[in-house]
PDB file of C-alpha atoms and ligand atoms in Angstrom:
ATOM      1  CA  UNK A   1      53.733 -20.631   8.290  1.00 58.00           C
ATOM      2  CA  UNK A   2      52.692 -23.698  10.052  1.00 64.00           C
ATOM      3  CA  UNK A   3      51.467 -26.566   7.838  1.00 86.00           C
ATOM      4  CA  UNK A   4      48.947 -29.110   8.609  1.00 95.00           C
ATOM      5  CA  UNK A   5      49.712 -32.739   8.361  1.00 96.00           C
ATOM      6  CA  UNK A   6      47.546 -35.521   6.300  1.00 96.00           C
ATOM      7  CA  UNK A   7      46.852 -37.283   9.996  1.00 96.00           C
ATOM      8  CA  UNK A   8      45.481 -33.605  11.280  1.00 96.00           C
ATOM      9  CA  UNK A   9      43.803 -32.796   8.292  1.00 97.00           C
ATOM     10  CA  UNK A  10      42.026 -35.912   8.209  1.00 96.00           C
ATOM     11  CA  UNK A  11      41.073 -35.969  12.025  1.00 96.00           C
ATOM     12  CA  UNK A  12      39.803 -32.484  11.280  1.00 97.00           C
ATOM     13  CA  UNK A  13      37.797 -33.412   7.824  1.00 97.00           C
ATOM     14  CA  UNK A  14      35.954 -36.041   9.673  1.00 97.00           C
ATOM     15  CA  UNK A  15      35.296 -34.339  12.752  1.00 97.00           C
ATOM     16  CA  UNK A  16      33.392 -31.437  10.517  1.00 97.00           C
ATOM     17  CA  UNK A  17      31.632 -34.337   7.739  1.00 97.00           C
ATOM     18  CA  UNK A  18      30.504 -36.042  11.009  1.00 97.00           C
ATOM     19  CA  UNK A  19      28.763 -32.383  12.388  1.00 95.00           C
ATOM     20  CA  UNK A  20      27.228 -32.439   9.030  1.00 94.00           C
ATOM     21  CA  UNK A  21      25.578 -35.722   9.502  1.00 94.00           C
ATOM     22  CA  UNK A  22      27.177 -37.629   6.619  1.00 95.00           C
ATOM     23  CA  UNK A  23      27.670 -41.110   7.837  1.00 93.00           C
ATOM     24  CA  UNK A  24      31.385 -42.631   6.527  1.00 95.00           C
ATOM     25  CA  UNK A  25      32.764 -39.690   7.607  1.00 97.00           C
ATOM     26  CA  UNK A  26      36.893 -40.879   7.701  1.00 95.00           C
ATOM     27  CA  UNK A  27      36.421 -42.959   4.635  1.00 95.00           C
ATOM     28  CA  UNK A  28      35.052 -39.493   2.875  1.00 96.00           C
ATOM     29  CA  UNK A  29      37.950 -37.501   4.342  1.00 97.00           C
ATOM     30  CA  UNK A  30      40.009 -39.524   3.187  1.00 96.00           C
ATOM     31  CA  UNK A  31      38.980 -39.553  -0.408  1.00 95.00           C
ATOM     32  CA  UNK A  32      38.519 -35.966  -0.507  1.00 97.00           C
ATOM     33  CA  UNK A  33      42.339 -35.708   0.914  1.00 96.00           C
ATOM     34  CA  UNK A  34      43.464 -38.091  -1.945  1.00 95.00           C
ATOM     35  CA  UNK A  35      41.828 -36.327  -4.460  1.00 95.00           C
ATOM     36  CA  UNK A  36      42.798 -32.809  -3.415  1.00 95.00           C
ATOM     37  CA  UNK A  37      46.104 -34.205  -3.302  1.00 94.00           C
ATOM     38  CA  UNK A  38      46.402 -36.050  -6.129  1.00 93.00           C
ATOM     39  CA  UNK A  39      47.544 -38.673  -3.910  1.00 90.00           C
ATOM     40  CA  UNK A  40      46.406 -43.109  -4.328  1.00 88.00           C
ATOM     41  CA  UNK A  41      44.850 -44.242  -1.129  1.00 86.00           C
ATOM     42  CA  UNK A  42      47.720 -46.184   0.549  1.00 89.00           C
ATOM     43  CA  UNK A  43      49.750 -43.079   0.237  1.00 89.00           C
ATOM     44  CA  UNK A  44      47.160 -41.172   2.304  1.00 90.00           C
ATOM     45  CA  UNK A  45      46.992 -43.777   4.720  1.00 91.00           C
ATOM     46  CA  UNK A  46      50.723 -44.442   4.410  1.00 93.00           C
ATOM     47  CA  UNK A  47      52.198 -40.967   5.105  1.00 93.00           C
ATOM     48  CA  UNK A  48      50.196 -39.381   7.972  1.00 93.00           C
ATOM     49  CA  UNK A  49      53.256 -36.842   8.142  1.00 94.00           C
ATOM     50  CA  UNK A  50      53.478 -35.509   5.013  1.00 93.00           C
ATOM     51  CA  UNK A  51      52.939 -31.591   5.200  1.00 95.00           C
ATOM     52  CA  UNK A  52      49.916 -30.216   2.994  1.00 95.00           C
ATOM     53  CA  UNK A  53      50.594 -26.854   1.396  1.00 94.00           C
ATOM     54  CA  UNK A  54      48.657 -24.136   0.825  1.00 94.00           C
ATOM     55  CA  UNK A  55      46.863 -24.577  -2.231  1.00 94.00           C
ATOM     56  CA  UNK A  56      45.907 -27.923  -0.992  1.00 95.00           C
ATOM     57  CA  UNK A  57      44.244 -27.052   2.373  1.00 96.00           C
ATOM     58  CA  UNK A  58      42.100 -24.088   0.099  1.00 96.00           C
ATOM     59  CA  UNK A  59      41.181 -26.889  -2.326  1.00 96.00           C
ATOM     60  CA  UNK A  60      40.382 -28.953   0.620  1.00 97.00           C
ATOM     61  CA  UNK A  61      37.721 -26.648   2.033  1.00 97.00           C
ATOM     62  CA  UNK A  62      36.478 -26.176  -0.960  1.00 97.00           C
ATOM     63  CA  UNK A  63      35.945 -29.590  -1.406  1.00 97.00           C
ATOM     64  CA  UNK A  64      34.855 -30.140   2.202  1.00 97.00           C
ATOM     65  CA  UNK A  65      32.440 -27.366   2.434  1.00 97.00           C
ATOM     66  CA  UNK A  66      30.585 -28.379  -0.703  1.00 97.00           C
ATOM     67  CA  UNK A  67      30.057 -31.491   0.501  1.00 98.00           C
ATOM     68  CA  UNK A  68      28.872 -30.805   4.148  1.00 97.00           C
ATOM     69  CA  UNK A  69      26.107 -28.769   1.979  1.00 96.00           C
ATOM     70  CA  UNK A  70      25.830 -32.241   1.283  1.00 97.00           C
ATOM     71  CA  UNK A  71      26.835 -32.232  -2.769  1.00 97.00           C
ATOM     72  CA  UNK A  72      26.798 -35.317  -3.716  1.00 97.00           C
ATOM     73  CA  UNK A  73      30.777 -36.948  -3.333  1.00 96.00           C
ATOM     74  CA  UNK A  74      30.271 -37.670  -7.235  1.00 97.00           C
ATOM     75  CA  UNK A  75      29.562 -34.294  -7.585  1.00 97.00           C
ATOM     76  CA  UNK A  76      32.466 -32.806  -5.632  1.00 97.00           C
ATOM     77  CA  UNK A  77      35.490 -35.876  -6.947  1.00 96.00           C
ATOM     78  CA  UNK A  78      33.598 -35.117 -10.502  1.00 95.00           C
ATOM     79  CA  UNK A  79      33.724 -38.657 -10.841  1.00 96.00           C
ATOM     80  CA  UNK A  80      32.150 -42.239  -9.845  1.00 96.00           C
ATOM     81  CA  UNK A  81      33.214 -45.760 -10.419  1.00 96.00           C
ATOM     82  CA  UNK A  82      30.604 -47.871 -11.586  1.00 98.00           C
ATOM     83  CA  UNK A  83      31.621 -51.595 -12.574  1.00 98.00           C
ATOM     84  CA  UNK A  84      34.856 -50.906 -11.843  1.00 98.00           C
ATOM     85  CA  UNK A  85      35.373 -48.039 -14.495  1.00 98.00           C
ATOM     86  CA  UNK A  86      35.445 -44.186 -14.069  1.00 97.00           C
ATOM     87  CA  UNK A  87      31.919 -41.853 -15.130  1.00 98.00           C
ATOM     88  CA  UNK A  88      32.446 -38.527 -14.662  1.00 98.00           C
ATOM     89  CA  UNK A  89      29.003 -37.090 -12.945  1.00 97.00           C
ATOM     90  CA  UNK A  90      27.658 -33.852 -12.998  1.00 97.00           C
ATOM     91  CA  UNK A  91      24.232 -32.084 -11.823  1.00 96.00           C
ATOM     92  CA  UNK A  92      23.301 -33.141 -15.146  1.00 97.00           C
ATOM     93  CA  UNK A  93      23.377 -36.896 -14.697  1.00 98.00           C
ATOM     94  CA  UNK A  94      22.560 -39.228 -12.681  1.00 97.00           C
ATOM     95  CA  UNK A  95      24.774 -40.395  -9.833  1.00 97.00           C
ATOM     96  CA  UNK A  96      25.510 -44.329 -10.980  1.00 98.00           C
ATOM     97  CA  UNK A  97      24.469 -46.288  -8.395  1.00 96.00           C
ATOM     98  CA  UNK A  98      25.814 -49.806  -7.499  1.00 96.00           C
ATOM     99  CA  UNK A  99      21.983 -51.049  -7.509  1.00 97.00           C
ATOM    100  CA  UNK A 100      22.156 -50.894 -11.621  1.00 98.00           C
ATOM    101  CA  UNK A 101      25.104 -53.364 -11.543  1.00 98.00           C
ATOM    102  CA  UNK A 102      22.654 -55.703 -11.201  1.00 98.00           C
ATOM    103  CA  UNK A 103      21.433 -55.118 -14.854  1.00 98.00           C
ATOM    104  CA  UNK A 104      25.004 -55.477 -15.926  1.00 98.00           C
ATOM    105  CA  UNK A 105      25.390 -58.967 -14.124  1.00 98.00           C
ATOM    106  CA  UNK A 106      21.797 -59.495 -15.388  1.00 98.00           C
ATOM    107  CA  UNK A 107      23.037 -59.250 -18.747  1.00 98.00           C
ATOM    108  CA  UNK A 108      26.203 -61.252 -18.380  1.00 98.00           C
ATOM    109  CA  UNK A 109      23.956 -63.953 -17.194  1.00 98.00           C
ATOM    110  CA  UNK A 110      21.744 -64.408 -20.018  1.00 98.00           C
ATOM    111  CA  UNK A 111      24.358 -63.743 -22.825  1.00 97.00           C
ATOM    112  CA  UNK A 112      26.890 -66.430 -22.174  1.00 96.00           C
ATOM    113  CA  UNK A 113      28.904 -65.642 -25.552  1.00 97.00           C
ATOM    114  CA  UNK A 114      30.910 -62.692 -24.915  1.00 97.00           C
ATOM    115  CA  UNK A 115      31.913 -62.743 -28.695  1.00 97.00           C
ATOM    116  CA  UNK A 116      28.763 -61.482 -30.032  1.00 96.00           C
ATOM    117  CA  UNK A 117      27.906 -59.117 -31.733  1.00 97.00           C
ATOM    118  CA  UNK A 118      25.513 -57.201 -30.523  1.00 97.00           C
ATOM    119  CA  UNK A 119      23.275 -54.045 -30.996  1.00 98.00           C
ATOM    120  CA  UNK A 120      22.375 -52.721 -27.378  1.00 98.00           C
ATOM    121  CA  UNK A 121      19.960 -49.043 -26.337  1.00 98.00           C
ATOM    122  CA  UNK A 122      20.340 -47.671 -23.454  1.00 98.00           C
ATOM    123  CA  UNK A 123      17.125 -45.446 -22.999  1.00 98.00           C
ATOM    124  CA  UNK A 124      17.805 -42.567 -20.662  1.00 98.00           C
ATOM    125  CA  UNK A 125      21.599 -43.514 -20.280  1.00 98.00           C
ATOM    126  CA  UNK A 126      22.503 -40.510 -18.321  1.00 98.00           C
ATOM    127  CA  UNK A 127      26.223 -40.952 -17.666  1.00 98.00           C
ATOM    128  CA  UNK A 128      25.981 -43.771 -20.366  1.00 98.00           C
ATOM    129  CA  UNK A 129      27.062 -46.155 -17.363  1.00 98.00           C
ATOM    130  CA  UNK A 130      24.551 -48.802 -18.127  1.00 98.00           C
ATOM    131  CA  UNK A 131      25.487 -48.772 -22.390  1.00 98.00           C
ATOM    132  CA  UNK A 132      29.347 -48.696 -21.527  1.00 98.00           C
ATOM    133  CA  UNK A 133      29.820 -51.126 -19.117  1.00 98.00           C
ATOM    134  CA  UNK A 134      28.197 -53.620 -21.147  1.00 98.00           C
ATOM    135  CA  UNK A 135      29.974 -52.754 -24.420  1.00 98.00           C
ATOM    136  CA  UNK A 136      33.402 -53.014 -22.013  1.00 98.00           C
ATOM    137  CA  UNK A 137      32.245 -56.960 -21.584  1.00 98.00           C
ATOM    138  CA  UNK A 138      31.276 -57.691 -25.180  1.00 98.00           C
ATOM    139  CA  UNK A 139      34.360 -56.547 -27.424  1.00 98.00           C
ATOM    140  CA  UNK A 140      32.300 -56.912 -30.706  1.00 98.00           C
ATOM    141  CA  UNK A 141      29.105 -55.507 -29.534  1.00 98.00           C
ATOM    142  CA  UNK A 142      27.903 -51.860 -30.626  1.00 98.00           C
ATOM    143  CA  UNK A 143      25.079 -49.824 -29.520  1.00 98.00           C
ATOM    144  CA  UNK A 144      23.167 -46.209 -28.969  1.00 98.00           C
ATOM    145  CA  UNK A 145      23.041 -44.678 -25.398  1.00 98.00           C
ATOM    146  CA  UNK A 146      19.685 -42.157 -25.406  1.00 98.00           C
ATOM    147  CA  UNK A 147      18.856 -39.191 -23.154  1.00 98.00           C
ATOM    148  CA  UNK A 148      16.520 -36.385 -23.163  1.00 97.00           C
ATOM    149  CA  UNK A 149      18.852 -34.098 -21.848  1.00 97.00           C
ATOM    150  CA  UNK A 150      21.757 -32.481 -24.160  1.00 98.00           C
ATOM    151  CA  UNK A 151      23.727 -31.972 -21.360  1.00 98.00           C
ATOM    152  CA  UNK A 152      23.649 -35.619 -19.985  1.00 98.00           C
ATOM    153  CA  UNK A 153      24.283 -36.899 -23.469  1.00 98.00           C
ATOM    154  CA  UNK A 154      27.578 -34.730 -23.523  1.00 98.00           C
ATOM    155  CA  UNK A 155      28.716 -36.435 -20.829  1.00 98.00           C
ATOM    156  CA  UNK A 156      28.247 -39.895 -21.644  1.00 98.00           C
ATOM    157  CA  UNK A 157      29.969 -39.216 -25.344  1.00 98.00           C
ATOM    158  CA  UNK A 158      32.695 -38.010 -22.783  1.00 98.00           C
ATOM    159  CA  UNK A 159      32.902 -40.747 -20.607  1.00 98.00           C
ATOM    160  CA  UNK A 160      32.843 -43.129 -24.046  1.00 98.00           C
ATOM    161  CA  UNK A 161      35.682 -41.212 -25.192  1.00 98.00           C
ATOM    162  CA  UNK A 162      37.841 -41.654 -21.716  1.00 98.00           C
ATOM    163  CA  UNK A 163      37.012 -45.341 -21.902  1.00 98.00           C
ATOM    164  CA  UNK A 164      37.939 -45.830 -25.163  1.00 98.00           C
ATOM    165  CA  UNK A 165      34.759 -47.626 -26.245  1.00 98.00           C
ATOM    166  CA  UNK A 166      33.801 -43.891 -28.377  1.00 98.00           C
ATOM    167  CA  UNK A 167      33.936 -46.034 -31.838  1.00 98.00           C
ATOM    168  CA  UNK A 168      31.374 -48.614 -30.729  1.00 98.00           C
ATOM    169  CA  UNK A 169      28.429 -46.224 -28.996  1.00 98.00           C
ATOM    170  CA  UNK A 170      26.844 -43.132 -30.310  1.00 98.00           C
ATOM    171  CA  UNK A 171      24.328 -41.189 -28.086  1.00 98.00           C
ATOM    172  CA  UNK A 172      21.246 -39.176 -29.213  1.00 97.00           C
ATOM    173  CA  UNK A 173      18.653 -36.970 -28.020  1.00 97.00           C
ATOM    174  CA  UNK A 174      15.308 -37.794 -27.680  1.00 96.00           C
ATOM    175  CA  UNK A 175      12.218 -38.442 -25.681  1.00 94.00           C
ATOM    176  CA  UNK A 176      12.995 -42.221 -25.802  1.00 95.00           C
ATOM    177  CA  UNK A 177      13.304 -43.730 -29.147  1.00 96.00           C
ATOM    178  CA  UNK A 178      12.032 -40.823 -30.992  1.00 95.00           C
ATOM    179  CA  UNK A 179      13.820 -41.045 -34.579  1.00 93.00           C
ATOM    180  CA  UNK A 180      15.916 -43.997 -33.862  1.00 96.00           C
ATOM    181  CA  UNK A 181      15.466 -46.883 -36.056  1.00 93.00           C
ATOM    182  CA  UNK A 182      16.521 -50.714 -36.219  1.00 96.00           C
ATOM    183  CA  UNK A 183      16.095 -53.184 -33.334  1.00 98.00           C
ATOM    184  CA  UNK A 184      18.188 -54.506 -30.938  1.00 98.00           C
ATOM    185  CA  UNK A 185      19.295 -57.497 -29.237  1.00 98.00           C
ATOM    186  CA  UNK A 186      19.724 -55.711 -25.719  1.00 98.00           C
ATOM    187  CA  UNK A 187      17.413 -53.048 -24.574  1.00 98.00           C
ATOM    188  CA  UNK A 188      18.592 -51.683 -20.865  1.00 98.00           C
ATOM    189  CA  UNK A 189      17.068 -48.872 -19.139  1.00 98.00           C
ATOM    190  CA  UNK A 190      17.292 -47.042 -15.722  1.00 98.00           C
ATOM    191  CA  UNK A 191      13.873 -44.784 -15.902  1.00 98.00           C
ATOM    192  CA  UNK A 192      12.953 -42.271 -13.310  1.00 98.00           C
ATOM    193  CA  UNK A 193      11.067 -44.542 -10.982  1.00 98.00           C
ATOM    194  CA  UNK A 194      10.492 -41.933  -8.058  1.00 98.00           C
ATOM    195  CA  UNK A 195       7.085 -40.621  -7.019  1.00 98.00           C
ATOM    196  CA  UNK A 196       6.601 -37.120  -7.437  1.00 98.00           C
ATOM    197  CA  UNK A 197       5.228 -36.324  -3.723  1.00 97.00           C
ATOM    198  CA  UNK A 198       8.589 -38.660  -2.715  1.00 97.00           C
ATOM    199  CA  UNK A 199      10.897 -36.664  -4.472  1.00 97.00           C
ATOM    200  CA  UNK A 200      11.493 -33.917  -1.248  1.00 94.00           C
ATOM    201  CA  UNK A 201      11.693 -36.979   1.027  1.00 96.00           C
ATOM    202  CA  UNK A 202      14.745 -38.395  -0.137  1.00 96.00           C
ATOM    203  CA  UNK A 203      18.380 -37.800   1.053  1.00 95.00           C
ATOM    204  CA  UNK A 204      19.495 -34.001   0.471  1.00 96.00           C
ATOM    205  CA  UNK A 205      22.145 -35.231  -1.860  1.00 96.00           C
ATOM    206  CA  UNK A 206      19.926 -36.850  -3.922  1.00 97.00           C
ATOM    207  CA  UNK A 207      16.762 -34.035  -3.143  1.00 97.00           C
ATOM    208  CA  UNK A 208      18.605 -31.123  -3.864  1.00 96.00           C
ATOM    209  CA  UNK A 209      21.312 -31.986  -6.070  1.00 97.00           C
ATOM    210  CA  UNK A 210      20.727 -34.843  -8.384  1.00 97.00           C
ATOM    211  CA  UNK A 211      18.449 -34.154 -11.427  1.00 97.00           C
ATOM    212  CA  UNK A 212      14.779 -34.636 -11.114  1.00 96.00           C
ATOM    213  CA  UNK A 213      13.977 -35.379 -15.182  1.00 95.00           C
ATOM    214  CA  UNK A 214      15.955 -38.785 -14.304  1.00 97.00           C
ATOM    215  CA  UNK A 215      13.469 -38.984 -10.750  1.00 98.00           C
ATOM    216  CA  UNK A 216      10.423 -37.873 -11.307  1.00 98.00           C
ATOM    217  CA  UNK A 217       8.428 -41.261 -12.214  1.00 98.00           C
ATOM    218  CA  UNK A 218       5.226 -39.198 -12.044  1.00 98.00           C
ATOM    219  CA  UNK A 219       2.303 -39.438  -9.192  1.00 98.00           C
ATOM    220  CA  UNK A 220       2.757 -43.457  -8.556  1.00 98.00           C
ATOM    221  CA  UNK A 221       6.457 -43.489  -9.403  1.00 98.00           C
ATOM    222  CA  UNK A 222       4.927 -45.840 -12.981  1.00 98.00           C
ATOM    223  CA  UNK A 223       4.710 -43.129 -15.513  1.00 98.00           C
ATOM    224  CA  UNK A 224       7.738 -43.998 -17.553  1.00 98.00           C
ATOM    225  CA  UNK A 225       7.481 -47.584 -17.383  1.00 98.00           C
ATOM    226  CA  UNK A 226       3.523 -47.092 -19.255  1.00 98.00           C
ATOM    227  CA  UNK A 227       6.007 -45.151 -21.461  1.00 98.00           C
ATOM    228  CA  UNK A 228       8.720 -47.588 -21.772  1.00 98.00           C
ATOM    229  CA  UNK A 229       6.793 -50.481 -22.406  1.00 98.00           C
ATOM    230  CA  UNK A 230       5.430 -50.074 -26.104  1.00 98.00           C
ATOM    231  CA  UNK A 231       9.062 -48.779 -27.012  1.00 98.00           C
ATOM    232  CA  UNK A 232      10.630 -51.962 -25.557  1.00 98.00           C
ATOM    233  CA  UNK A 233       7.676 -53.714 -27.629  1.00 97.00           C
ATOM    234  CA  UNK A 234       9.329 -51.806 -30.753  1.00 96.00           C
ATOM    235  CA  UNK A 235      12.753 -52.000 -30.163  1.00 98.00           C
ATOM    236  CA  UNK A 236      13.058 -55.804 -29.273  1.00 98.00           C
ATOM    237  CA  UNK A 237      14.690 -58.036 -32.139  1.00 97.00           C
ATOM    238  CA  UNK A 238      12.463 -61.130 -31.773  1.00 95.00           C
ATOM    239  CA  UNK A 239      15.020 -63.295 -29.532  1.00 95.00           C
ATOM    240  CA  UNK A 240      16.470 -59.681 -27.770  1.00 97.00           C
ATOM    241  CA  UNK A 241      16.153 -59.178 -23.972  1.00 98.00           C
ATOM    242  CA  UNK A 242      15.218 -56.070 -22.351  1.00 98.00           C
ATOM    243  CA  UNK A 243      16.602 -55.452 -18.628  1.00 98.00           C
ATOM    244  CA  UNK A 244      14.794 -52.723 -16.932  1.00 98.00           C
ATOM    245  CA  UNK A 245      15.905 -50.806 -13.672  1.00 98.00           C
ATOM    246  CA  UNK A 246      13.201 -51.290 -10.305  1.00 98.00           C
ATOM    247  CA  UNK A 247      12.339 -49.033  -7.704  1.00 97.00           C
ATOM    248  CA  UNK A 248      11.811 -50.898  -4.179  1.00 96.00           C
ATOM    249  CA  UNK A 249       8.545 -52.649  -4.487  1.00 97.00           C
ATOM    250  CA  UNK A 250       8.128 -51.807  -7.658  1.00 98.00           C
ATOM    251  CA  UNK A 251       8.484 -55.547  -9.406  1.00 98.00           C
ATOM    252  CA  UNK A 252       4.561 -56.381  -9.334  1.00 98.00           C
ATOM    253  CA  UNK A 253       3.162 -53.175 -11.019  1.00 98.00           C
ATOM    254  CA  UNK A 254       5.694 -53.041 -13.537  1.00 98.00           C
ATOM    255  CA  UNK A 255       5.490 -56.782 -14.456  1.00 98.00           C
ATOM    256  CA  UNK A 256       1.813 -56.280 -14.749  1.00 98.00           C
ATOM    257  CA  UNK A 257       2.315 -53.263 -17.235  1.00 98.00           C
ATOM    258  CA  UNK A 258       4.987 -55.377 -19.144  1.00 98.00           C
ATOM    259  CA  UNK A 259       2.798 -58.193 -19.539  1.00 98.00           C
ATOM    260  CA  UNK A 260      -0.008 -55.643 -20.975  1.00 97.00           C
ATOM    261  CA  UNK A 261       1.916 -54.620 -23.453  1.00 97.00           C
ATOM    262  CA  UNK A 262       3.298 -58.163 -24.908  1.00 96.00           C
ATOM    263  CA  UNK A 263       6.575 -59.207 -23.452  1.00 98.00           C
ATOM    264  CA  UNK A 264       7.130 -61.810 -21.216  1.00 97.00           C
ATOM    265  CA  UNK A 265       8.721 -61.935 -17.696  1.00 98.00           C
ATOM    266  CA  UNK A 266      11.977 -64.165 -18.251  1.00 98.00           C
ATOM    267  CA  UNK A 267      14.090 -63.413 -14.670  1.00 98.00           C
ATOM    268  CA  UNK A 268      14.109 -61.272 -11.993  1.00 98.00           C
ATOM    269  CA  UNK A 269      16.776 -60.409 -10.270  1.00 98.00           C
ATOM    270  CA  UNK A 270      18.265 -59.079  -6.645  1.00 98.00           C
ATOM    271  CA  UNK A 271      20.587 -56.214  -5.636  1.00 97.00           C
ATOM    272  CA  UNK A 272      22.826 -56.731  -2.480  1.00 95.00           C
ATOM    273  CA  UNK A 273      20.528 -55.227  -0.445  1.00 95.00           C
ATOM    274  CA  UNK A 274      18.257 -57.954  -1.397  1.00 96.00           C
ATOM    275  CA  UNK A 275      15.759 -55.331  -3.539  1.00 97.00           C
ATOM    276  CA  UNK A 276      14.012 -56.449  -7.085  1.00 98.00           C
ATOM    277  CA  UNK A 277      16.055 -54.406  -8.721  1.00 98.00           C
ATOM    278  CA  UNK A 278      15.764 -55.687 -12.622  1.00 98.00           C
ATOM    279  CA  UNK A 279      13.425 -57.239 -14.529  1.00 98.00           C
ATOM    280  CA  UNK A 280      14.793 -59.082 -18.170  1.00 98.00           C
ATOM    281  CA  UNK A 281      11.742 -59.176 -20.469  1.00 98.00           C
ATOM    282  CA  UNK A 282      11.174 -60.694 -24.149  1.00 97.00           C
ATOM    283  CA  UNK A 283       8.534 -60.439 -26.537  1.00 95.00           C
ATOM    284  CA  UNK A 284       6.046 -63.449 -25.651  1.00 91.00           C
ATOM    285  CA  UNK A 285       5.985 -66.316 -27.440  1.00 82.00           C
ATOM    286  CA  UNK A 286       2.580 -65.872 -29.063  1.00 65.00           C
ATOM    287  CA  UNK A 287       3.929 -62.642 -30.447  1.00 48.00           C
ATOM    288  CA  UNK A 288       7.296 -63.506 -32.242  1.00 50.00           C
ATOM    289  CA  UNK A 289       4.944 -66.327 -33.592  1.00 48.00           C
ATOM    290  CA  UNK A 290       2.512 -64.761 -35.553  1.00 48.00           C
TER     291      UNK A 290
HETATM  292  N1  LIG B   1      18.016 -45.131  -7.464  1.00 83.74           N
HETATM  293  C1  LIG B   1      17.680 -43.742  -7.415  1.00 83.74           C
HETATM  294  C2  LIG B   1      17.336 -43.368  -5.979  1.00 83.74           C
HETATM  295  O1  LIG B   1      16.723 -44.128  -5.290  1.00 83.74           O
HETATM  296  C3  LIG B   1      16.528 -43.424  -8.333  1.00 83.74           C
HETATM  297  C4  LIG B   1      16.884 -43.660  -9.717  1.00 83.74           C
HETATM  298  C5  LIG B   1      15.715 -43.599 -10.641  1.00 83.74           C
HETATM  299  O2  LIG B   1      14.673 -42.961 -10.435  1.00 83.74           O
HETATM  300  N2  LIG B   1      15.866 -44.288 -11.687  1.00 83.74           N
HETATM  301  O3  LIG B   1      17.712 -42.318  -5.535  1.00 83.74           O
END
């Protein structure tokens, strides 16, 4: 039996990820080959000789030909890093995206005292991403992650659980903040911000594979925001900040339907790629007055 070496295997994995248009093609081969293999990185890169076995190269194409259908790589590694902690990710969550650190940063800018002791929603937390990665920077802060879908709110319980932050967040099901009571000092949210005619346009990972409840933002992509707004309205302690998720372009409308409802525009901020990608909103002045 002749066994394949990590340096042909990899050649190999990138030649066929290339054919099937993905982009980082040796930096994918190479994760697959380290998860397959149980292996870190540097030993990957580190031991081009070492001899893969059998039930590594059929886990391999497995892996490989799941992706080249273009599963998402969360999807086939089960797994994403998202402010520099591990979410598993299924089809029934959405694929954390390095776009919603911003929100995280956003947060870390306007709450100086890490010490406090917060109560923070997450509405639609998917993979609970957004919720845990802000309780991981506030040690005394608590809060509820909430989801529409069962299946997504599994997950997120799950991912509190690996991350050891299961005592301070609880996650229920609703159509936003159906049932839930009390009001909280941080309010984050990544709705579905997509246009419905959009939705088939998009990359096939994201198109075919990622689910469309956490996509569809109805026919101008502003559905859930109308939504959104009157619960942030309701779930706002007086001096709370809410930090809502953009879609590209999508500061000006949403600001506008924000302002409608009562809350104030205090920041805006910028993803790497230089999009609007959060707005941080409090109840206006005239309103906590009265
Ligand atoms: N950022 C996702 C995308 O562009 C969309 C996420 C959302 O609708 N909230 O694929």
């Amino acid at each position: 039996m002749s066994m394949v070496t990590i340096s042909t295997a990899l050649t190999d994995a990138a030649r066929r990820l290339d054919a099937g248009g993905i982009e980082n093609s040796r930096g994918e081969a190479r994760l697959l080959l380290s998860h397959v293999l149980g292996f870190g990185a540097e030993k990957v890169i580190g031991h081009p000789e070492f001899e893969i076995d059998d039930a590594g190269m059929i886990e391999l194409e497995s892996a490989l030909s799941r992706r080249v259908r273009r599963e998402p790589m969360s999807h086939v590694l089960g797994k994403r890093e998202f402010w520099s902690l591990n979410f598993r990710v299924t089809p029934d969550t959405l694929d954390p995206r390095p776009d919603s650190e911003t929100l995280v940063e956003a947060v870390l800018k306007h709450v100086v005292d890490r010490g406090r002791r917060l109560r923070v929603l997450d509405l639609g937390t998917g993979t609970g991403c957004l919720l845990l990665a802000i309780l991981s920077e506030f040690p005394n802060a608590s809060g509820v992650g909430m989801d529409i879908s069962q299946a997504a709110l599994d997950v997120a319980k799950e991912n509190s659980e690996t991350l050891g932050l299961d005592k301070r967040a609880e996650f229920l099901r609703a159509e936003w903040d159906t049932g839930l009571a009390g009001e909280f000092d941080i309010v984050v949210s990544n709705p579905p911000y997509i246009p419905t005619r959009e939705l088939n346009l998009l990359e096939p990972e994201v198109a075919l594979f990622e689910p469309r409840l956490a996509l569809d933002g109805g026919i101008d992509g502003l559905a859930e925001y109308r939504a959104l707004g009157p619960v942030l309205v309701r779930r706002l302690r007086s001096q709370g900040i809410a930090l809502i998720e953009l879609g590209a372009g999508q500061s000006g409308p949403v600001g506008q339907i924000m302002t409608r409802v009562g809350l104030d525009i205090l920041d805006q901020r910028h993803d790497l790629g230089g999009v609007a990608r959060c707005l941080v909103l409090r109840h206006a002045p005239a309103l906590t007055n009265c």
